[in-house]
PDB file of C-alpha atoms in Angstrom:
ATOM      1  CA  MET A  71       2.927  -1.562  84.994  1.00 28.00           C
ATOM      2  CA  SER A  72       6.435  -2.938  85.148  1.00 30.00           C
ATOM      3  CA  ASP A  73       8.852  -2.400  82.287  1.00 33.00           C
ATOM      4  CA  GLY A  74      11.000  -5.389  83.206  1.00 32.00           C
ATOM      5  CA  ARG A  75      13.735  -3.241  84.737  1.00 32.00           C
ATOM      6  CA  GLY A  76      12.015  -1.735  87.759  1.00 33.00           C
ATOM      7  CA  GLY A  77       8.919   0.324  88.447  1.00 35.00           C
ATOM      8  CA  ARG A  78       6.332   1.477  85.970  1.00 41.00           C
ATOM      9  CA  ASP A  79       8.241   4.734  85.416  1.00 48.00           C
ATOM     10  CA  GLY A  80      11.267   2.817  84.128  1.00 53.00           C
ATOM     11  CA  ARG A  81      13.533   3.226  87.143  1.00 53.00           C
ATOM     12  CA  ASP A  82      16.539   0.965  87.573  1.00 49.00           C
ATOM     13  CA  GLY A  83      18.958   0.325  90.403  1.00 43.00           C
ATOM     14  CA  ARG A  84      21.455   2.994  89.334  1.00 56.00           C
ATOM     15  CA  GLY A  85      19.236   6.026  89.774  1.00 83.00           C
ATOM     16  CA  GLU A  86      18.439   6.188  86.075  1.00 92.00           C
ATOM     17  CA  HIS A  87      14.796   6.466  85.124  1.00 92.00           C
ATOM     18  CA  ALA A  88      12.676   7.281  82.101  1.00 94.00           C
ATOM     19  CA  ARG A  89       8.982   7.534  81.343  1.00 93.00           C
ATOM     20  CA  LEU A  90       7.339   8.164  77.977  1.00 95.00           C
ATOM     21  CA  TRP A  91       3.642   8.965  77.683  1.00 94.00           C
ATOM     22  CA  THR A  92       1.028  10.679  75.543  1.00 91.00           C
ATOM     23  CA  ALA A  93      -0.103  14.127  76.649  1.00 89.00           C
ATOM     24  CA  ALA A  94      -3.556  14.136  78.227  1.00 81.00           C
ATOM     25  CA  GLY A  95      -4.508  17.276  76.329  1.00 73.00           C
ATOM     26  CA  SER A  96      -3.404  16.082  72.892  1.00 84.00           C
ATOM     27  CA  ALA A  97      -2.658  12.664  71.451  1.00 86.00           C
ATOM     28  CA  ARG A  98      -0.399  14.469  68.955  1.00 92.00           C
ATOM     29  CA  VAL A  99       2.188  15.270  71.639  1.00 95.00           C
ATOM     30  CA  GLU A 100       4.408  12.714  73.352  1.00 96.00           C
ATOM     31  CA  LEU A 101       6.353  13.483  76.511  1.00 95.00           C
ATOM     32  CA  LEU A 102       9.505  12.053  78.063  1.00 96.00           C
ATOM     33  CA  ALA A 103      10.890  12.677  81.543  1.00 96.00           C
ATOM     34  CA  ALA A 104      14.224  11.000  82.209  1.00 97.00           C
ATOM     35  CA  ARG A 105      17.504  10.955  84.070  1.00 97.00           C
ATOM     36  CA  PHE A 106      20.502   9.059  82.677  1.00 97.00           C
ATOM     37  CA  GLU A 107      24.026   8.578  84.007  1.00 95.00           C
ATOM     38  CA  ARG A 108      25.692   5.900  81.891  1.00 93.00           C
ATOM     39  CA  PHE A 109      23.019   5.064  79.361  1.00 96.00           C
ATOM     40  CA  ALA A 110      23.656   6.152  75.761  1.00 96.00           C
ATOM     41  CA  PHE A 111      21.221   6.216  72.843  1.00 97.00           C
ATOM     42  CA  ASP A 112      22.054   4.497  69.577  1.00 94.00           C
ATOM     43  CA  ARG A 113      21.909   6.525  66.357  1.00 93.00           C
ATOM     44  CA  HIS A 114      18.261   7.200  65.626  1.00 92.00           C
ATOM     45  CA  SER A 115      15.821   9.932  64.671  1.00 92.00           C
ATOM     46  CA  HIS A 116      12.247  10.904  65.443  1.00 94.00           C
ATOM     47  CA  GLU A 117       9.360  11.521  63.090  1.00 92.00           C
ATOM     48  CA  GLN A 118       8.303  14.506  65.192  1.00 95.00           C
ATOM     49  CA  LEU A 119       9.819  17.859  66.079  1.00 97.00           C
ATOM     50  CA  SER A 120      11.705  17.121  69.322  1.00 98.00           C
ATOM     51  CA  VAL A 121      12.228  19.883  71.894  1.00 98.00           C
ATOM     52  CA  GLY A 122      13.687  19.373  75.351  1.00 98.00           C
ATOM     53  CA  VAL A 123      14.811  21.221  78.457  1.00 98.00           C
ATOM     54  CA  ILE A 124      18.032  20.054  80.124  1.00 98.00           C
ATOM     55  CA  GLU A 125      17.352  20.412  83.848  1.00 98.00           C
ATOM     56  CA  GLN A 126      20.612  19.048  85.278  1.00 97.00           C
ATOM     57  CA  GLY A 127      24.010  18.004  83.952  1.00 97.00           C
ATOM     58  CA  ALA A 128      24.654  18.079  80.206  1.00 98.00           C
ATOM     59  CA  GLU A 129      23.642  15.981  77.227  1.00 98.00           C
ATOM     60  CA  GLY A 130      25.970  15.227  74.347  1.00 98.00           C
ATOM     61  CA  LEU A 131      24.754  14.385  70.862  1.00 98.00           C
ATOM     62  CA  HIS A 132      26.806  12.888  68.046  1.00 96.00           C
ATOM     63  CA  MET A 133      25.389  14.261  64.816  1.00 93.00           C
ATOM     64  CA  ALA A 134      26.401  14.472  61.180  1.00 86.00           C
ATOM     65  CA  GLY A 135      30.035  15.532  61.211  1.00 73.00           C
ATOM     66  CA  GLY A 136      30.427  16.493  64.848  1.00 89.00           C
ATOM     67  CA  THR A 137      29.265  16.611  68.453  1.00 96.00           C
ATOM     68  CA  VAL A 138      26.963  19.030  70.251  1.00 97.00           C
ATOM     69  CA  VAL A 139      26.850  19.476  74.037  1.00 98.00           C
ATOM     70  CA  VAL A 140      23.717  20.970  75.604  1.00 98.00           C
ATOM     71  CA  PRO A 141      24.200  22.032  79.248  1.00 98.00           C
ATOM     72  CA  ALA A 142      21.599  22.525  81.955  1.00 98.00           C
ATOM     73  CA  GLY A 143      19.460  25.597  81.385  1.00 98.00           C
ATOM     74  CA  GLU A 144      19.439  25.255  77.606  1.00 98.00           C
ATOM     75  CA  LEU A 145      17.016  23.739  75.105  1.00 98.00           C
ATOM     76  CA  VAL A 146      17.776  20.888  72.733  1.00 98.00           C
ATOM     77  CA  VAL A 147      15.908  21.071  69.412  1.00 98.00           C
ATOM     78  CA  LEU A 148      15.918  18.348  66.755  1.00 97.00           C
ATOM     79  CA  ASN A 149      14.172  18.543  63.408  1.00 96.00           C
ATOM     80  CA  PRO A 150      12.080  15.564  62.258  1.00 94.00           C
ATOM     81  CA  GLY A 151      14.320  12.916  60.739  1.00 92.00           C
ATOM     82  CA  GLN A 152      17.516  14.397  62.150  1.00 93.00           C
ATOM     83  CA  VAL A 153      19.822  11.520  63.058  1.00 94.00           C
ATOM     84  CA  HIS A 154      21.574  11.753  66.420  1.00 95.00           C
ATOM     85  CA  THR A 155      22.738   9.862  69.476  1.00 96.00           C
ATOM     86  CA  GLY A 156      22.487  10.965  73.107  1.00 97.00           C
ATOM     87  CA  PHE A 157      24.891  10.480  75.998  1.00 97.00           C
ATOM     88  CA  ALA A 158      26.001  11.961  79.302  1.00 97.00           C
ATOM     89  CA  ALA A 159      28.459  14.794  78.649  1.00 97.00           C
ATOM     90  CA  GLY A 160      29.632  14.757  82.274  1.00 92.00           C
ATOM     91  CA  GLU A 161      30.126  12.309  85.131  1.00 92.00           C
ATOM     92  CA  SER A 162      26.830  13.229  86.774  1.00 93.00           C
ATOM     93  CA  GLY A 163      24.764  12.393  83.681  1.00 97.00           C
ATOM     94  CA  TRP A 164      21.794  14.501  82.713  1.00 98.00           C
ATOM     95  CA  ARG A 165      18.140  15.007  83.623  1.00 98.00           C
ATOM     96  CA  TYR A 166      15.743  16.374  81.055  1.00 98.00           C
ATOM     97  CA  ARG A 167      12.203  16.662  79.739  1.00 98.00           C
ATOM     98  CA  MET A 168      11.270  16.236  76.080  1.00 98.00           C
ATOM     99  CA  PHE A 169       8.303  17.186  73.912  1.00 98.00           C
ATOM    100  CA  TYR A 170       7.667  15.327  70.654  1.00 98.00           C
ATOM    101  CA  PHE A 171       5.282  17.410  68.542  1.00 97.00           C
ATOM    102  CA  ASP A 172       3.405  15.722  65.682  1.00 96.00           C
ATOM    103  CA  THR A 173       4.434  17.120  62.283  1.00 95.00           C
ATOM    104  CA  GLY A 174       0.865  17.900  61.286  1.00 95.00           C
ATOM    105  CA  MET A 175       0.360  19.874  64.492  1.00 96.00           C
ATOM    106  CA  VAL A 176       3.566  21.853  63.891  1.00 97.00           C
ATOM    107  CA  GLU A 177       2.606  22.645  60.294  1.00 96.00           C
ATOM    108  CA  GLU A 178      -0.907  23.700  61.265  1.00 96.00           C
ATOM    109  CA  LEU A 179       0.285  26.085  63.953  1.00 96.00           C
ATOM    110  CA  ALA A 180       3.144  27.380  61.797  1.00 97.00           C
ATOM    111  CA  ARG A 181       0.704  28.325  59.020  1.00 96.00           C
ATOM    112  CA  THR A 182      -1.301  30.321  61.564  1.00 95.00           C
ATOM    113  CA  ARG A 183       1.656  31.978  63.273  1.00 94.00           C
ATOM    114  CA  LEU A 184       4.224  32.269  60.478  1.00 96.00           C
ATOM    115  CA  GLY A 185       2.179  32.111  57.294  1.00 95.00           C
ATOM    116  CA  THR A 186       3.707  28.817  56.103  1.00 95.00           C
ATOM    117  CA  GLY A 187       3.745  25.231  57.279  1.00 94.00           C
ATOM    118  CA  SER A 188       7.301  24.703  56.022  1.00 95.00           C
ATOM    119  CA  VAL A 189       9.552  25.366  59.017  1.00 96.00           C
ATOM    120  CA  TRP A 190      12.846  24.116  60.398  1.00 96.00           C
ATOM    121  CA  PHE A 191      15.180  24.925  63.269  1.00 96.00           C
ATOM    122  CA  PRO A 192      18.795  25.904  62.647  1.00 94.00           C
ATOM    123  CA  ASP A 193      20.162  25.390  66.172  1.00 95.00           C
ATOM    124  CA  THR A 194      20.381  22.178  68.164  1.00 96.00           C
ATOM    125  CA  ALA A 195      21.485  23.879  71.403  1.00 97.00           C
ATOM    126  CA  VAL A 196      19.346  26.932  72.168  1.00 98.00           C
ATOM    127  CA  ARG A 197      20.002  29.412  74.963  1.00 98.00           C
ATOM    128  CA  ASP A 198      16.699  31.106  75.815  1.00 98.00           C
ATOM    129  CA  ALA A 199      16.117  31.371  79.562  1.00 98.00           C
ATOM    130  CA  GLY A 200      12.558  32.632  79.308  1.00 97.00           C
ATOM    131  CA  LEU A 201      11.439  29.912  76.932  1.00 98.00           C
ATOM    132  CA  PHE A 202      13.318  27.293  78.947  1.00 98.00           C
ATOM    133  CA  GLU A 203      11.373  28.088  82.119  1.00 98.00           C
ATOM    134  CA  ARG A 204       8.100  28.311  80.222  1.00 97.00           C
ATOM    135  CA  LEU A 205       8.502  24.915  78.600  1.00 98.00           C
ATOM    136  CA  ARG A 206       9.621  23.300  81.832  1.00 97.00           C
ATOM    137  CA  ARG A 207       6.443  24.531  83.520  1.00 95.00           C
ATOM    138  CA  VAL A 208       4.296  23.310  80.641  1.00 95.00           C
ATOM    139  CA  HIS A 209       5.900  19.868  80.771  1.00 95.00           C
ATOM    140  CA  ARG A 210       5.435  19.572  84.519  1.00 93.00           C
ATOM    141  CA  GLU A 211       1.780  20.541  84.157  1.00 89.00           C
ATOM    142  CA  GLN A 212       1.282  17.641  81.734  1.00 89.00           C
ATOM    143  CA  GLU A 213       2.106  15.180  84.510  1.00 84.00           C
ATOM    144  CA  HIS A 214      -0.915  16.320  86.512  1.00 78.00           C
ATOM    145  CA  ALA A 215      -3.285  17.413  83.764  1.00 66.00           C
ATOM    146  CA  ASP A 216      -6.826  16.918  85.053  1.00 75.00           C
ATOM    147  CA  ASP A 217      -8.279  19.465  82.622  1.00 81.00           C
ATOM    148  CA  PRO A 218      -7.683  18.490  78.953  1.00 82.00           C
ATOM    149  CA  LEU A 219      -8.602  21.960  77.684  1.00 85.00           C
ATOM    150  CA  THR A 220      -6.003  23.656  79.854  1.00 87.00           C
ATOM    151  CA  ALA A 221      -3.420  20.961  79.106  1.00 86.00           C
ATOM    152  CA  GLU A 222      -3.788  21.318  75.338  1.00 89.00           C
ATOM    153  CA  SER A 223      -3.857  25.108  75.529  1.00 93.00           C
ATOM    154  CA  LEU A 224      -0.540  25.095  77.379  1.00 93.00           C
ATOM    155  CA  LEU A 225       0.985  22.783  74.774  1.00 95.00           C
ATOM    156  CA  LEU A 226      -0.187  24.973  71.890  1.00 95.00           C
ATOM    157  CA  GLU A 227       1.080  28.121  73.583  1.00 96.00           C
ATOM    158  CA  GLY A 228       4.449  26.491  74.238  1.00 97.00           C
ATOM    159  CA  LEU A 229       4.795  25.271  70.658  1.00 97.00           C
ATOM    160  CA  GLY A 230       3.725  28.669  69.373  1.00 97.00           C
ATOM    161  CA  ALA A 231       6.483  30.320  71.391  1.00 97.00           C
ATOM    162  CA  ILE A 232       9.072  27.882  69.993  1.00 98.00           C
ATOM    163  CA  LEU A 233       7.976  28.672  66.439  1.00 98.00           C
ATOM    164  CA  ARG A 234       7.919  32.438  66.913  1.00 97.00           C
ATOM    165  CA  ARG A 235      11.290  32.652  68.613  1.00 97.00           C
ATOM    166  CA  HIS A 236      13.435  30.071  66.848  1.00 97.00           C
ATOM    167  CA  ALA A 237      11.889  28.595  63.686  1.00 97.00           C
ATOM    168  CA  ARG A 238      13.026  29.417  60.164  1.00 96.00           C
ATOM    169  CA  THR A 239      10.719  29.196  57.184  1.00 94.00           C
ATOM    170  CA  GLY A 240      11.343  27.644  53.790  1.00 83.00           C
ATOM    171  CA  ARG A 241      13.399  24.649  52.762  1.00 72.00           C
ATOM    172  CA  VAL A 242      15.808  23.043  55.223  1.00 64.00           C
ATOM    173  CA  ARG A 243      19.411  24.026  54.606  1.00 55.00           C
ATOM    174  CA  HIS A 244      22.346  21.651  54.885  1.00 48.00           C
ATOM    175  CA  LEU A 245      24.100  23.066  57.928  1.00 43.00           C
ATOM    176  CA  VAL A 246      27.274  22.431  59.847  1.00 37.00           C
ATOM    177  CA  PRO A 247      27.060  20.127  62.883  1.00 37.00           C
ATOM    178  CA  GLY A 248      25.486  21.667  65.928  1.00 38.00           C
ATOM    179  CA  ALA A 249      23.574  24.176  63.859  1.00 39.00           C
ATOM    180  CA  GLY A 250      20.522  22.094  63.323  1.00 38.00           C
ATOM    181  CA  ALA A 251      19.210  20.298  60.294  1.00 39.00           C
ATOM    182  CA  GLY A 252      22.300  18.737  58.726  1.00 38.00           C
ATOM    183  CA  ALA A 253      22.159  15.242  57.312  1.00 42.00           C
ATOM    184  CA  GLY A 254      19.179  13.072  58.014  1.00 44.00           C
ATOM    185  CA  THR A 255      16.469  15.609  57.193  1.00 45.00           C
ATOM    186  CA  GLY A 256      15.868  14.662  53.587  1.00 45.00           C
ATOM    187  CA  ALA A 257      17.464  13.629  50.346  1.00 42.00           C
ATOM    188  CA  VAL A 258      20.376  15.649  49.053  1.00 44.00           C
ATOM    189  CA  GLY A 259      21.949  15.839  45.648  1.00 49.00           C
ATOM    190  CA  GLY A 260      20.091  15.743  42.360  1.00 54.00           C
ATOM    191  CA  GLY A 261      19.357  13.855  39.194  1.00 73.00           C
ATOM    192  CA  ARG A 262      19.275  10.079  38.919  1.00 77.00           C
ATOM    193  CA  THR A 263      20.857   9.391  42.313  1.00 86.00           C
ATOM    194  CA  SER A 264      18.425  11.574  44.224  1.00 87.00           C
ATOM    195  CA  ARG A 265      15.420  10.077  42.443  1.00 91.00           C
ATOM    196  CA  GLY A 266      16.763   6.581  43.008  1.00 92.00           C
ATOM    197  CA  VAL A 267      17.220   7.152  46.734  1.00 94.00           C
ATOM    198  CA  ASP A 268      13.683   8.529  46.984  1.00 94.00           C
ATOM    199  CA  LEU A 269      12.345   5.406  45.269  1.00 96.00           C
ATOM    200  CA  ALA A 270      14.284   3.118  47.616  1.00 96.00           C
ATOM    201  CA  ARG A 271      12.977   5.033  50.615  1.00 95.00           C
ATOM    202  CA  GLN A 272       9.410   4.665  49.350  1.00 96.00           C
ATOM    203  CA  VAL A 273       9.866   0.895  49.148  1.00 97.00           C
ATOM    204  CA  LEU A 274      10.840   0.854  52.813  1.00 96.00           C
ATOM    205  CA  HIS A 275       7.797   2.917  53.758  1.00 95.00           C
ATOM    206  CA  ASP A 276       5.469   0.742  51.670  1.00 96.00           C
ATOM    207  CA  ARG A 277       6.863  -2.556  52.961  1.00 95.00           C
ATOM    208  CA  TRP A 278       8.025  -1.640  56.445  1.00 93.00           C
ATOM    209  CA  THR A 279       6.644  -4.814  58.079  1.00 91.00           C
ATOM    210  CA  GLU A 280       8.223  -7.127  55.481  1.00 91.00           C
ATOM    211  CA  PRO A 281      11.736  -8.442  54.855  1.00 91.00           C
ATOM    212  CA  VAL A 282      13.394  -6.250  52.200  1.00 94.00           C
ATOM    213  CA  THR A 283      16.661  -7.042  50.418  1.00 95.00           C
ATOM    214  CA  VAL A 284      19.327  -4.723  49.063  1.00 95.00           C
ATOM    215  CA  ALA A 285      18.751  -6.326  45.658  1.00 95.00           C
ATOM    216  CA  GLU A 286      15.099  -5.252  45.733  1.00 96.00           C
ATOM    217  CA  LEU A 287      16.028  -1.700  46.695  1.00 96.00           C
ATOM    218  CA  SER A 288      18.660  -1.606  43.988  1.00 95.00           C
ATOM    219  CA  ALA A 289      16.144  -2.777  41.383  1.00 96.00           C
ATOM    220  CA  ALA A 290      13.566  -0.216  42.483  1.00 95.00           C
ATOM    221  CA  SER A 291      16.072   2.646  42.557  1.00 94.00           C
ATOM    222  CA  GLY A 292      18.044   1.780  39.441  1.00 94.00           C
ATOM    223  CA  LEU A 293      21.269   2.253  41.420  1.00 94.00           C
ATOM    224  CA  PRO A 294      24.084  -0.269  42.027  1.00 94.00           C
ATOM    225  CA  ARG A 295      23.967  -1.809  45.493  1.00 91.00           C
ATOM    226  CA  ALA A 296      27.081  -0.140  46.901  1.00 88.00           C
ATOM    227  CA  SER A 297      26.164   3.252  45.427  1.00 92.00           C
ATOM    228  CA  LEU A 298      22.636   2.963  46.771  1.00 93.00           C
ATOM    229  CA  ILE A 299      23.741   2.293  50.349  1.00 94.00           C
ATOM    230  CA  ASP A 300      26.208   5.193  50.358  1.00 93.00           C
ATOM    231  CA  ALA A 301      23.722   7.598  48.752  1.00 93.00           C
ATOM    232  CA  PHE A 302      20.948   6.541  51.129  1.00 94.00           C
ATOM    233  CA  ARG A 303      23.150   7.104  54.174  1.00 91.00           C
ATOM    234  CA  HIS A 304      24.148  10.534  52.869  1.00 89.00           C
ATOM    235  CA  ALA A 305      20.524  11.489  52.249  1.00 90.00           C
ATOM    236  CA  TYR A 306      18.908  10.187  55.422  1.00 90.00           C
ATOM    237  CA  GLY A 307      21.753   9.776  57.891  1.00 88.00           C
ATOM    238  CA  LEU A 308      21.281   5.989  58.155  1.00 91.00           C
ATOM    239  CA  PRO A 309      21.843   3.043  55.816  1.00 93.00           C
ATOM    240  CA  PRO A 310      18.658   1.340  54.540  1.00 95.00           C
ATOM    241  CA  HIS A 311      18.595  -1.464  57.130  1.00 95.00           C
ATOM    242  CA  ALA A 312      18.900   0.990  60.036  1.00 94.00           C
ATOM    243  CA  TYR A 313      16.309   3.301  58.451  1.00 94.00           C
ATOM    244  CA  LEU A 314      13.851   0.386  58.233  1.00 95.00           C
ATOM    245  CA  LEU A 315      14.466  -0.529  61.875  1.00 95.00           C
ATOM    246  CA  ARG A 316      13.798   3.097  62.817  1.00 93.00           C
ATOM    247  CA  LEU A 317      10.511   3.006  60.888  1.00 94.00           C
ATOM    248  CA  ARG A 318       9.422  -0.108  62.749  1.00 96.00           C
ATOM    249  CA  ALA A 319      10.459   1.324  66.107  1.00 95.00           C
ATOM    250  CA  ASN A 320       8.542   4.553  65.554  1.00 93.00           C
ATOM    251  CA  ARG A 321       5.412   2.655  64.485  1.00 95.00           C
ATOM    252  CA  ALA A 322       5.743   0.431  67.547  1.00 96.00           C
ATOM    253  CA  ARG A 323       6.141   3.457  69.768  1.00 95.00           C
ATOM    254  CA  ARG A 324       2.818   4.896  68.610  1.00 93.00           C
ATOM    255  CA  LEU A 325       0.994   1.628  69.234  1.00 95.00           C
ATOM    256  CA  LEU A 326       2.500   1.236  72.697  1.00 95.00           C
ATOM    257  CA  LEU A 327       1.520   4.778  73.599  1.00 93.00           C
ATOM    258  CA  ALA A 328      -2.009   3.981  72.443  1.00 91.00           C
ATOM    259  CA  GLY A 329      -2.153   1.201  75.032  1.00 91.00           C
ATOM    260  CA  ARG A 330      -1.414  -1.900  72.950  1.00 93.00           C
ATOM    261  CA  ARG A 331       0.358  -4.793  74.674  1.00 94.00           C
ATOM    262  CA  PRO A 332       4.084  -5.178  73.853  1.00 95.00           C
ATOM    263  CA  VAL A 333       3.692  -8.763  72.658  1.00 95.00           C
ATOM    264  CA  GLU A 334       0.998  -7.672  70.189  1.00 96.00           C
ATOM    265  CA  VAL A 335       3.006  -4.687  69.019  1.00 96.00           C
ATOM    266  CA  ALA A 336       6.084  -6.807  68.343  1.00 96.00           C
ATOM    267  CA  ALA A 337       4.009  -9.145  66.189  1.00 95.00           C
ATOM    268  CA  VAL A 338       2.462  -6.439  63.988  1.00 95.00           C
ATOM    269  CA  THR A 339       5.525  -4.217  63.517  1.00 95.00           C
ATOM    270  CA  GLY A 340       7.998  -6.691  62.091  1.00 92.00           C
ATOM    271  CA  PHE A 341      10.084  -7.503  65.168  1.00 94.00           C
ATOM    272  CA  ALA A 342      11.297 -11.039  65.764  1.00 91.00           C
ATOM    273  CA  ASP A 343       9.707 -11.159  69.223  1.00 94.00           C
ATOM    274  CA  GLN A 344       8.961  -9.019  72.277  1.00 95.00           C
ATOM    275  CA  ALA A 345      12.569  -9.233  73.482  1.00 96.00           C
ATOM    276  CA  HIS A 346      13.782  -7.756  70.192  1.00 96.00           C
ATOM    277  CA  LEU A 347      11.241  -4.930  70.464  1.00 96.00           C
ATOM    278  CA  THR A 348      12.348  -4.254  74.043  1.00 96.00           C
ATOM    279  CA  ARG A 349      16.028  -3.986  73.096  1.00 96.00           C
ATOM    280  CA  VAL A 350      15.340  -1.603  70.220  1.00 96.00           C
ATOM    281  CA  CYS A 351      12.999   0.638  72.226  1.00 95.00           C
ATOM    282  CA  LYS A 352      15.569   0.972  74.992  1.00 95.00           C
ATOM    283  CA  ARG A 353      18.388   1.785  72.549  1.00 94.00           C
ATOM    284  CA  TYR A 354      16.366   4.337  70.559  1.00 94.00           C
ATOM    285  CA  PHE A 355      13.980   5.878  73.077  1.00 94.00           C
ATOM    286  CA  GLY A 356      15.606   5.281  76.451  1.00 93.00           C
ATOM    287  CA  VAL A 357      12.608   3.333  77.763  1.00 94.00           C
ATOM    288  CA  THR A 358      11.357  -0.219  77.472  1.00 93.00           C
ATOM    289  CA  PRO A 359       7.840  -0.930  76.142  1.00 93.00           C
ATOM    290  CA  GLY A 360       6.359  -1.250  79.623  1.00 88.00           C
ATOM    291  CA  ALA A 361       7.293   2.378  80.381  1.00 88.00           C
ATOM    292  CA  MET A 362       5.389   3.659  77.318  1.00 89.00           C
ATOM    293  CA  HIS A 363       1.695   4.166  77.881  1.00 75.00           C
ATOM    294  CA  PRO A 364      -1.091   6.754  77.792  1.00 71.00           C
ATOM    295  CA  LEU A 365      -1.286   9.082  80.784  1.00 62.00           C
ATOM    296  CA  ARG A 366      -3.343   7.482  83.530  1.00 53.00           C
TER     297      ARG A 366
END
């Protein structure tokens, strides 16, 4: 399947390539294998726990209040909802492999291994040579997974190792840049403003396929328009319009990975047309819709 820029794995003429697919052993795990030189991600976040191995070069991430650089041989770990960019931190770009673990799967395994489903990760750049090699092997195995039982077992063992070695339990702390959760992991503050932001966010989740105005969010939250936008950005790392676009993109991503056609996905997820969906997927996920599909 072509993605409109090259082969079905998302290759282009500059040596950059990216492929996003659903793990054969578990539909609750998505996988990315990519190499980028000049491409840069827009500010976005993922609904899942995101864990990657940087195989070559170095990746830079702009996050709340600062920049993190993750060199080859280290892990990159992003909590669900953590807003970030991604760019080449050196002239040679970077090559990496990512796991996106469904939140329910993480919570289920964390309850078994750690006694609580409430976990978070304090460090974005993680130096752990043993875990790095283990996760790289697991990811490579997912590309040639003929046995679903073995494939899922490897994924569960890899996630279990991540939790045991680097997770923290309890509520997410507001940390300095480069040390993990930071802004974009949930509402901050208290009282009327916090409740108002939560109400505005719920409107976006309830009406994510519809046009929503700032006036409607202001009415639902009980906050003035300007105050609402600033408070929302502080709580979730993005202003409301960008948060809504992220919601639509993440919903579209799931449908594409389930095998739905891009033109159909664009129509049911609130995008103007397939071209709009393609631009957003490339900016947020590094791949166009044609390079997202179940493993086959």
